Coordinates of C-alpha atoms in Angstrom, one line a residue:
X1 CA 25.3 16.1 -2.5
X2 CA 28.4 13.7 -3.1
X3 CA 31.4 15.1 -5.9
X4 CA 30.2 12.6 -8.2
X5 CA 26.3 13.3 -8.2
X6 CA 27.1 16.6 -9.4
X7 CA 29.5 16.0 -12.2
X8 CA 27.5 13.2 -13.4
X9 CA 23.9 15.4 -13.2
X10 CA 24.3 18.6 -12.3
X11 CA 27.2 20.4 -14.6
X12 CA 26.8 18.3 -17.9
X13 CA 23.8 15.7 -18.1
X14 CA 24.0 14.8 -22.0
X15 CA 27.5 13.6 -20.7
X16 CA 25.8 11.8 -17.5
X17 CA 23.3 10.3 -19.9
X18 CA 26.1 9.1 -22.3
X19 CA 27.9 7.7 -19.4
X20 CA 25.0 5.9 -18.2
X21 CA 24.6 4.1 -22.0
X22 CA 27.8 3.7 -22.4
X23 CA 28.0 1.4 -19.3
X24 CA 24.6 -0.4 -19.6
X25 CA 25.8 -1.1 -23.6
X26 CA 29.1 -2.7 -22.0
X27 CA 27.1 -4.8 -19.3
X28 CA 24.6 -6.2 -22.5
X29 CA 28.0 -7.1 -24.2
X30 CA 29.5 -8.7 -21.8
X31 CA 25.8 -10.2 -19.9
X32 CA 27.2 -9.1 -16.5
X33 CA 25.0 -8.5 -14.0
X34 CA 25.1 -5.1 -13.1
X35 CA 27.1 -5.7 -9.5
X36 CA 29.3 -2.6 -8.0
X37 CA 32.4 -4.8 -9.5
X38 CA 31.0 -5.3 -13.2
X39 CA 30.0 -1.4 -13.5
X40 CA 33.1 -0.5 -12.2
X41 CA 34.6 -2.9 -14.9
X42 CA 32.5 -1.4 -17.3
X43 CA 33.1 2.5 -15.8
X44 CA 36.9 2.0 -17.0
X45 CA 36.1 0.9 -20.0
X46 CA 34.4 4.2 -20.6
X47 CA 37.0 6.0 -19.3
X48 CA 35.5 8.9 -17.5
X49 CA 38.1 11.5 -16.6
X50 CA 37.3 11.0 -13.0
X51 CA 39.6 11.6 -10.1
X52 CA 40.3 8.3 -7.8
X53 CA 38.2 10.0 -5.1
X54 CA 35.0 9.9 -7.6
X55 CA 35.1 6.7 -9.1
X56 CA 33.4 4.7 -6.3
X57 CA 30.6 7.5 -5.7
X58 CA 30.0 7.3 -9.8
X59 CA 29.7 3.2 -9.2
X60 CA 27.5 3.5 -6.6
X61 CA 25.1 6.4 -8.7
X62 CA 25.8 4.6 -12.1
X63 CA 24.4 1.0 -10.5
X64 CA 21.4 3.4 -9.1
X65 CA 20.7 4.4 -12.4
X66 CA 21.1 1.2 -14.3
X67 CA 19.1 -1.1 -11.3
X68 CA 17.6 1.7 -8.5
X69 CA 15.9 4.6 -8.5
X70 CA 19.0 7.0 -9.1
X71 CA 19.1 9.6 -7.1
X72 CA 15.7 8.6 -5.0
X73 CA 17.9 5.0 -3.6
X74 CA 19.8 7.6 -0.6
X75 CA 15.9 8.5 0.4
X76 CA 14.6 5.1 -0.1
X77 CA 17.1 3.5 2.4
X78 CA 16.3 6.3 5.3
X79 CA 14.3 3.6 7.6
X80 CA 12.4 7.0 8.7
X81 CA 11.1 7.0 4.8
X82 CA 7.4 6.3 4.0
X83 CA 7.0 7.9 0.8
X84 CA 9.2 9.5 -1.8
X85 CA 7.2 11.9 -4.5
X86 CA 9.0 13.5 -7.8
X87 CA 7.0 16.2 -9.1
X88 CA 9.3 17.4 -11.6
X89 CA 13.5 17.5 -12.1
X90 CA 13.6 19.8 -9.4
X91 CA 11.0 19.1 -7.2
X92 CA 11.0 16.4 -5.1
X93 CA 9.2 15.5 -1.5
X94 CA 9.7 13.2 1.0
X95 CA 7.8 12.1 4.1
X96 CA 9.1 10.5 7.3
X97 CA 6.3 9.5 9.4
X98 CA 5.4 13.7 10.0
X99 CA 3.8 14.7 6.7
X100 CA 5.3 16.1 3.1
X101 CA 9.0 17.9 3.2
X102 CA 10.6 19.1 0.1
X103 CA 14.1 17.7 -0.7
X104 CA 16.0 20.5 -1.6
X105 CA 19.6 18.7 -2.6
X106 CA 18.1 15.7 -4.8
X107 CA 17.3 17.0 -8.4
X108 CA 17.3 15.1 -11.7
X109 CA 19.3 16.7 -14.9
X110 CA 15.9 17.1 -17.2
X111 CA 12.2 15.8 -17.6
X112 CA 13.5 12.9 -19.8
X113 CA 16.1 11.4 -16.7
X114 CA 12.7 11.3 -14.7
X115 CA 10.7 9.6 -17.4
X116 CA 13.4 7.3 -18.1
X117 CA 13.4 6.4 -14.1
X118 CA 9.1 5.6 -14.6
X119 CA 9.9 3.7 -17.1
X120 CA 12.8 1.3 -15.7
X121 CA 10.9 1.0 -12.4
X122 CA 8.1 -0.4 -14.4
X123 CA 10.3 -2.5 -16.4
X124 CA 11.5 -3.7 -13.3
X125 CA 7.9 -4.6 -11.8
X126 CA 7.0 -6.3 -15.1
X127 CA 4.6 -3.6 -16.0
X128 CA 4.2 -1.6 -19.3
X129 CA 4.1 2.8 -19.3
X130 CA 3.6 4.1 -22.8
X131 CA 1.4 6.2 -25.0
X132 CA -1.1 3.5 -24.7
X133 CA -0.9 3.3 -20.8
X134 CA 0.3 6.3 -19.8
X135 CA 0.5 5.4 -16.1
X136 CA 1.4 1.9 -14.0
X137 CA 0.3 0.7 -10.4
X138 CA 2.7 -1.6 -9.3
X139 CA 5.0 -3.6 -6.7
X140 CA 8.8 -3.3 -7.3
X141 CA 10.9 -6.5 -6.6
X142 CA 12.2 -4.8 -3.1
X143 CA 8.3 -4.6 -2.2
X144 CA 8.2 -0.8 -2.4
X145 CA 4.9 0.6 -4.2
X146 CA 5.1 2.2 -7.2
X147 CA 2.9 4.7 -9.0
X148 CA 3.7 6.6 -12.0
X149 CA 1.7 8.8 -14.6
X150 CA 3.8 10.1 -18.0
X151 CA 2.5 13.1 -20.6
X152 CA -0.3 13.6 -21.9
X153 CA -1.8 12.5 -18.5
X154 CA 0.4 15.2 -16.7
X155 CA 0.9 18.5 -17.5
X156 CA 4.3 18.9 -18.6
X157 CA 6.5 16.1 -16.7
X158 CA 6.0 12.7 -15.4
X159 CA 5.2 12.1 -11.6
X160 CA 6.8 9.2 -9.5
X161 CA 5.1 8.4 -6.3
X162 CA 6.7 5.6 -4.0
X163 CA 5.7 3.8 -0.9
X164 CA 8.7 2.0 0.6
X165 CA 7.9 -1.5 2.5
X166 CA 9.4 -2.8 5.4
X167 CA 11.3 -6.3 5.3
X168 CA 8.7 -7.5 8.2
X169 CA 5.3 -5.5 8.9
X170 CA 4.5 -4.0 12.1
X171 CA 2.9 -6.0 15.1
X172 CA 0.5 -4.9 17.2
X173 CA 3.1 -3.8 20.2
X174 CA 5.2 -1.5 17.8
X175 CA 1.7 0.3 16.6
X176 CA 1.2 0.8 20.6
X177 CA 4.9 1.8 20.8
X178 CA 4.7 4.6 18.2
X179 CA 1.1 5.9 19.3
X180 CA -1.3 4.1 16.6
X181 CA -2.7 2.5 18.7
X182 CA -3.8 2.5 22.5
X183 CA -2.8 -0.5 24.6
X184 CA -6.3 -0.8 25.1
X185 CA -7.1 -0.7 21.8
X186 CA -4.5 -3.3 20.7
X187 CA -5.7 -5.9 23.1
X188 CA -9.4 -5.3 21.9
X189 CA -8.9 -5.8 18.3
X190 CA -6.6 -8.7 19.1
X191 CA -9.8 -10.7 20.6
X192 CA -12.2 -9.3 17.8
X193 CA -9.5 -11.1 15.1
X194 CA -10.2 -14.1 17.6
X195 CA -13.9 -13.9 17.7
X196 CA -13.3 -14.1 13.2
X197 CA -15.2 -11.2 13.3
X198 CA -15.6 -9.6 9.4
X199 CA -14.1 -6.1 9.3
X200 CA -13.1 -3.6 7.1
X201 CA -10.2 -0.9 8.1
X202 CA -11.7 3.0 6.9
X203 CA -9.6 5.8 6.2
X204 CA -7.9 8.5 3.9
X205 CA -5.1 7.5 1.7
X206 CA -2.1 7.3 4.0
X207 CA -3.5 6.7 7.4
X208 CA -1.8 3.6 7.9
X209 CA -4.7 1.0 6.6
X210 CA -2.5 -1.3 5.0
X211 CA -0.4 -1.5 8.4
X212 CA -2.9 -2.2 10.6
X213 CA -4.8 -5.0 8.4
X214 CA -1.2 -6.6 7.8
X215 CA -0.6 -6.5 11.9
X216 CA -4.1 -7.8 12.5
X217 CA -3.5 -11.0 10.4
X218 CA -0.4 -11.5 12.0
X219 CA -2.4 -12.7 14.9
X220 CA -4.4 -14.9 12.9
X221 CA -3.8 -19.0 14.1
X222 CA -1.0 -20.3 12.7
X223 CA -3.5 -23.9 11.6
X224 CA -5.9 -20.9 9.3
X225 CA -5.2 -20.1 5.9
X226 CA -5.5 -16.3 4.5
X227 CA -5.7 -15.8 1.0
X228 CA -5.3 -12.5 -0.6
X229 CA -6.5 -10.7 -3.2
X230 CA -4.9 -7.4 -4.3
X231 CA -3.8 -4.8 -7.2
X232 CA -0.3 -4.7 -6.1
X233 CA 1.0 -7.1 -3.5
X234 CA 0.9 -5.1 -1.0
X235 CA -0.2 -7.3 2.6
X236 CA 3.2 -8.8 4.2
X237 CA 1.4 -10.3 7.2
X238 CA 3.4 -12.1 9.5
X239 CA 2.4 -15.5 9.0
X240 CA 3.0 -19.1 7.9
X241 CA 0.1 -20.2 5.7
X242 CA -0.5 -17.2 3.3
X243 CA -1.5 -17.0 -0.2
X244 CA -1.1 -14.3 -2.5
X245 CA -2.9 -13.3 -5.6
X246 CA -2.6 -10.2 -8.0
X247 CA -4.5 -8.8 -10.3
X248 CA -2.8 -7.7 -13.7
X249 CA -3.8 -5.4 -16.3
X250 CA -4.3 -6.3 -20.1
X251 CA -1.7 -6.4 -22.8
X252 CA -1.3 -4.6 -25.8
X253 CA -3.7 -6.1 -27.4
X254 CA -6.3 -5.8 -24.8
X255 CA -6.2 -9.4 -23.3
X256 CA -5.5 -11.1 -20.4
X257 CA -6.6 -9.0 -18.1
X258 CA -7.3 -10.0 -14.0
X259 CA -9.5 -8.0 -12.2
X260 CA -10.1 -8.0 -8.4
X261 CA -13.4 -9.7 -9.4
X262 CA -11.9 -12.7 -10.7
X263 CA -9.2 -12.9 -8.1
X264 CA -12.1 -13.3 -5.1
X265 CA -13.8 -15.1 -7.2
X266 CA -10.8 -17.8 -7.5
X267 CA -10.0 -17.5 -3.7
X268 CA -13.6 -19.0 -2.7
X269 CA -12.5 -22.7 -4.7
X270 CA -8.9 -22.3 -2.6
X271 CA -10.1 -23.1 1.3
X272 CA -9.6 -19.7 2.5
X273 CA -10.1 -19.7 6.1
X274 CA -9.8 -16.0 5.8
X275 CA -10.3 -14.4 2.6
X276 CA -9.1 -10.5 2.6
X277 CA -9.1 -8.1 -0.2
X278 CA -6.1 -5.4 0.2
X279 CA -8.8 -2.8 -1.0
X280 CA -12.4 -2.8 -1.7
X281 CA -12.5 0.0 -4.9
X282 CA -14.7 -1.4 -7.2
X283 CA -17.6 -4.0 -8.4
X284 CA -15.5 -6.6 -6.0
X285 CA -17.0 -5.4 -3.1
X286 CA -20.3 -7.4 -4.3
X287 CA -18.1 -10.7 -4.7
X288 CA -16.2 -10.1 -1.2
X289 CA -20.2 -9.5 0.6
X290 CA -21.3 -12.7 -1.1
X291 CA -18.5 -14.7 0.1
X292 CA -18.7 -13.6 4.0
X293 CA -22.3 -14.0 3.5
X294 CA -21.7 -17.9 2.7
X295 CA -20.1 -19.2 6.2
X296 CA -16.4 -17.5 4.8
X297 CA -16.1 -15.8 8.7
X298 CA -13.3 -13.3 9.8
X299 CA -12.5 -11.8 6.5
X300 CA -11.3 -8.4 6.1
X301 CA -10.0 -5.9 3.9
X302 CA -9.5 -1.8 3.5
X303 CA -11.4 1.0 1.8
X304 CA -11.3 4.5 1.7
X305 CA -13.3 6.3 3.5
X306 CA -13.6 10.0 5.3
X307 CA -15.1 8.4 8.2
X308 CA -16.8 5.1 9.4
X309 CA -20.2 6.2 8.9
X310 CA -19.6 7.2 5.5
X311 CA -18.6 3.5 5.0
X312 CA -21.9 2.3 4.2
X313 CA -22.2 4.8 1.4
X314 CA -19.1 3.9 0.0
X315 CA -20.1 0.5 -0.7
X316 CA -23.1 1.4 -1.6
X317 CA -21.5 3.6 -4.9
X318 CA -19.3 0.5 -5.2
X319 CA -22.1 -1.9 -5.3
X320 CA -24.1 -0.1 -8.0
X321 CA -21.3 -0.5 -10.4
X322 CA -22.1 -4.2 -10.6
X323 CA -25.4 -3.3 -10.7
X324 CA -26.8 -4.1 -7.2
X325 CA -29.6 -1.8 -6.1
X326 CA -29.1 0.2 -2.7
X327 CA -31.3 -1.9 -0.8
X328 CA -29.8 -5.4 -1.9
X329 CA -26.4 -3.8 -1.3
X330 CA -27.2 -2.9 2.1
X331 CA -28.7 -6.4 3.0
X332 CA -25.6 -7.5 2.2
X333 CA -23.1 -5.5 4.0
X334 CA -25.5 -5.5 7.0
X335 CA -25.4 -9.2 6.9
X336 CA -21.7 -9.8 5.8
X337 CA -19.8 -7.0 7.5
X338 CA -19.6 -6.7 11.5
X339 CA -17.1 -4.1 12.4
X340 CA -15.3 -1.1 11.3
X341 CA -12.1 0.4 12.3
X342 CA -11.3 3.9 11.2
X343 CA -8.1 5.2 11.3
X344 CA -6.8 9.1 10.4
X345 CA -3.9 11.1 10.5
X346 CA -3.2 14.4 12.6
X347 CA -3.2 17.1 10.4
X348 CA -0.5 18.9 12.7
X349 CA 1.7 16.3 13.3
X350 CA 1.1 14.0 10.7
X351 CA 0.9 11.1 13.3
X352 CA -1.4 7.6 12.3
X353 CA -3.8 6.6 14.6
X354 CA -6.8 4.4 15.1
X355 CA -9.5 6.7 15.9
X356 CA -12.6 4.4 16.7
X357 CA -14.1 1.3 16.0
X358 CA -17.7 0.7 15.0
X359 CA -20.4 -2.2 14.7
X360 CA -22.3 -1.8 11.4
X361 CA -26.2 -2.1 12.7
X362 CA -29.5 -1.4 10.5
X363 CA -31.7 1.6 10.7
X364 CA -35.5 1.5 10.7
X365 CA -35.2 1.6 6.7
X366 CA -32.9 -1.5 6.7
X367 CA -30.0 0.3 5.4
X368 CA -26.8 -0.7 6.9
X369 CA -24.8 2.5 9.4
X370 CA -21.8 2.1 11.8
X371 CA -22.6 2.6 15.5
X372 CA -19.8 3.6 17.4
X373 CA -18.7 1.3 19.7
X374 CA -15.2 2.6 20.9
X375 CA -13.3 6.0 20.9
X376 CA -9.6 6.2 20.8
X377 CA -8.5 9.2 22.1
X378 CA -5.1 11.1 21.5
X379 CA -4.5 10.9 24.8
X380 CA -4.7 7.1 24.5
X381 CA -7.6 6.4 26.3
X382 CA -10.5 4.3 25.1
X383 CA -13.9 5.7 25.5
X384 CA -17.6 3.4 24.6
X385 CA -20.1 4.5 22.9
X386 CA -23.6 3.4 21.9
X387 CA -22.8 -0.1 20.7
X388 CA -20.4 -1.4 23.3
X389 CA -22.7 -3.3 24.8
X390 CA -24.0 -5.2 21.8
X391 CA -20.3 -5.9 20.9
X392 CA -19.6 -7.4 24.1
X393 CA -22.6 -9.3 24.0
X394 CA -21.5 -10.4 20.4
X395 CA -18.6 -11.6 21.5
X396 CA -19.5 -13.5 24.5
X397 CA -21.7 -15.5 22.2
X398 CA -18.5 -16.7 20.1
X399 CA -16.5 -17.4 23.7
X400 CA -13.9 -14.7 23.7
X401 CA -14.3 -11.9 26.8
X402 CA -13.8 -8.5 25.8
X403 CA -11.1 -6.5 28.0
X404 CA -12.6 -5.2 31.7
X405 CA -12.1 -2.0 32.4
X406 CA -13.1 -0.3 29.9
X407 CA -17.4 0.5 29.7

C-alpha cells in the first residue's frame, strides 16, 4: 500500500477526511476542475506536512476521492478486473475472471468513508441514495456498473458492488479465444443471428449474459437498426446504427418515473429492426412477446435463469405480474421466442461458458419447453440433441446452412 494511502487513511482518518474537504472546498472556490494540477494547487494550499516523496501519491488518492472510487480506482484499472465488492471498511473482494478473492491491503478508514464513496458514485451517475432510497442501480460515466444499498437496508455498513466495462465489448473470436465459446459454437450462433432468429441468453448472475448478447449484435448488418431498452446502460455492441434507452426511477416526489414497460413500448414507434431488452425481470416480458409476435424478427435479450428449461417458467412468473394467465403467457413465448442459449460458470474455476442452446417447442398441453438442440462441452466440442434436426430444418427455410460436421 503506497506511503501516502496510509498516512492519509490508515494512521489518522478525521485528518484524511479534513484533508479531503479542505481541498474539494478550495476546488468550489476557485471552480477548478479537479485535474492532478488543480488538487495539487489546492493540496498546497492546505498545507499538509507531507514529505516531497508523498505529495504526488496524496494527488493521485486525493483526485480518487474527490472524482474516483478512492481506494477501489488501483482495482478498477486491473484489465483482469470484472467486479470489485466492499462489504465493510475492511473487507473488500475482488474477482478476476476466477471467482471472489479477498483484497487484503485496500481498507477504508470507517463506515462513513464507504458511505460517503455510495453516495458520490451515485452523484456521479445522476442517481439519488438516501433514507428515502436507500439503494441505487446505476451506470457510472466510465460505463462501469454500479450497485449500492446504505443502512437500514444493511445490517450495519453500506455495500458497493461494481461491474467494470470494457472500452469495446468482446467479439465472437475473443469468447473462442478465452474458452466461452467453442469454435463450433461461435460459428452456429453467428448464422442463427443471420437467420433473425428471436432468442433469449439464460443464466446465473455473472455467467457472462451481457457479453455474449453484446457480441451477438455485433454481427448484426450494418443497414439494421437495434434499439435498446435497459435499467442501466449496460449493451456496448459493436455497431453503427444503435439506439439506447434507459429507464429512470422516480423523484422525490414520486414522479417521473420510466419503467422497462414504457421503454419497449416507445421502441416499437422507432423502426427497430431489432428490438432487445438488456433484461427481461418484470411485467415487460409481456410487451417484449407482443412485439416479436407482430413481424418485430431477431430480437433478443437476457434473463436469469438456473437452466434453459426453467426458462419457460420464468416467464411464466413474469407474465403473471401483468396479469397474463399461464396459458396466454405460454402462447406467446411459444410463438414469439425461438431459441435459447444458456450459459454458466464452473464452480471450480470460475471460467464462463456457453453450455447449450435450445429451441423452445410446445408440449401436448400447449405450454411452451426448451428442447435441446446443442451441447457445448468443456472440452469444446459440440454435441446434438433432440432438436437439431428441426433447427436445421428452420433454418434452411430462412436460406442460411447450418455448419456440417456437426449432427
Amino acid at each position: 500500500m503506497p506511503r501516502s494511502s496510509v498516512s492519509l487513511a490508515g494512521k489518522d482518518p478525521d485528518r484524511a477526511a479534513a484533508l479531503v474537504d479542505a481541498v474539494r472546498l478550495r476546488l468550489a472556490e476557485t471552480g477548478a476542475a479537479p485535474t492532478a494540477g488543480s488538487v495539487a494547487a489546492a493540496l498546497r494550499s492546505a498545507r499538509p506536512p507531507l514529505g516531497g516523496g508523498d505529495v504526488l501519491d496524496t494527488v493521485r488518492l486525493l483526485r480518487a476521492e474527490l472524482v474516483g472510487a478512492g481506494p477501489l480506482d488501483q482495482l478498477l484499472r486491473q484489465p483482469e478486473v470484472t467486479d470489485v465488492l466492499v462489504n465493510g471498511p475492511d473487507e473488500v473482494w475482488v474477482d478476476r475472471g476466477t471467482g471472489l478473492e479477498r483484497v487484503a491491503n485496500i481498507r477504508f478508514p470507517d463506515a462513513d468513508s464507504v458511505r460517503r464513496l455510495a453516495h458520490r458514485l451515485a452523484a456521479a451517475a445522476g442517481r439519488r441514495l438516501d433514507d428515502a432510497r436507500p439503494w441505487v442501480d446505476a451506470r457510472l460515466p466510465d460505463g462501469t456498473r454500479l450497485h449500492a444499498v446504505i443502512p437500514p437496508i444493511t445490517a450495519g455498513c453500506t455495500h458497493i458492488s461494481l461491474r467494470t466495462s470494457r472500452s469495446r465489448p468482446f467479439n465472437l473470436a475473443e469468447l473462442v479465444g478465452c474458452g466461452s465459446l467453442p469454435p463450433g459454437g461461435a460459428d452456429l450462433l453467428a448464422r442463427i443471428v443471420r437467420a433473425r432468429f428471436s432468442l433469449l441468453i439464460s443464466g446465473g448472475t455473472g455467467t457472462g449474459k451481457t457479453t455474449l448478447l453484446a457480441a451477438l449484435l455485433g454481427l448484426v448488418g450494418p443497414e439494421e437498426r437495434i434499439v435498446l431498452a435497459e435499467d442501466s446502460s449496460e449493451l456496448r455492441p459493436e455497431h453503427p446504427h444503435v439506439v439506447r434507452l434507459q429507464s429512470r426511477p422516480p423523484n422525490q416526489e414520486g414522479l417521473g418515473e420510466l419503467t422497462l414497460r414504457d421503454l419497449v413500448r416507445q421502441a416499437l414507434r422507432m423502426r427497430p429492426d431489432r428490438l432487445v431488452v438488456g433484461e427481461v425481470r418484470g411485467p415487460e416480458v409481456v410487451d417484449l412477446l407482443a412485439a416479436l409476435n407482430t413481424g418485430h424478427e431477431g430480437g433478443c435479450g437476457t434473463v436469469h435463469a438456473n437452466s434453459a428449461s426453467d426458462v419457460p417458467v420464468r416467464l411464466e412468473a413474469l407474465g403473471a405480474l401483468a396479469g397474463l394467465d399461464r396459458h396466454s403467457l405460454h402462447s406467446q413465448v411459444r410463438s414469439a421466442l425461438d431459441l435459447i442459449v444458456h450459459l454458466v460458470r464452473d464452480p471450480a474455476t470460475g471460467r464462463r461458458r456457453a453450455a447449450s442452446l435450445h429451441v423452445l417447442t410446445g408440449d401436448q398441453q400447449g405450454l411452451a419447453r426448451a428442447t435441446l438442440a446443442m451441447e457445448f462441452g468443456v472440452d469444446g466440442d459440440c454435441r446434438p440433441g433432440p432438436g437439431w434436426a428441426g433447427l436445421r430444418q428452420r433454418c434452411a427455410a430462412r436460406g442460411v446452412e447450418l455448419p456440417r460436421g456437426i449432427g
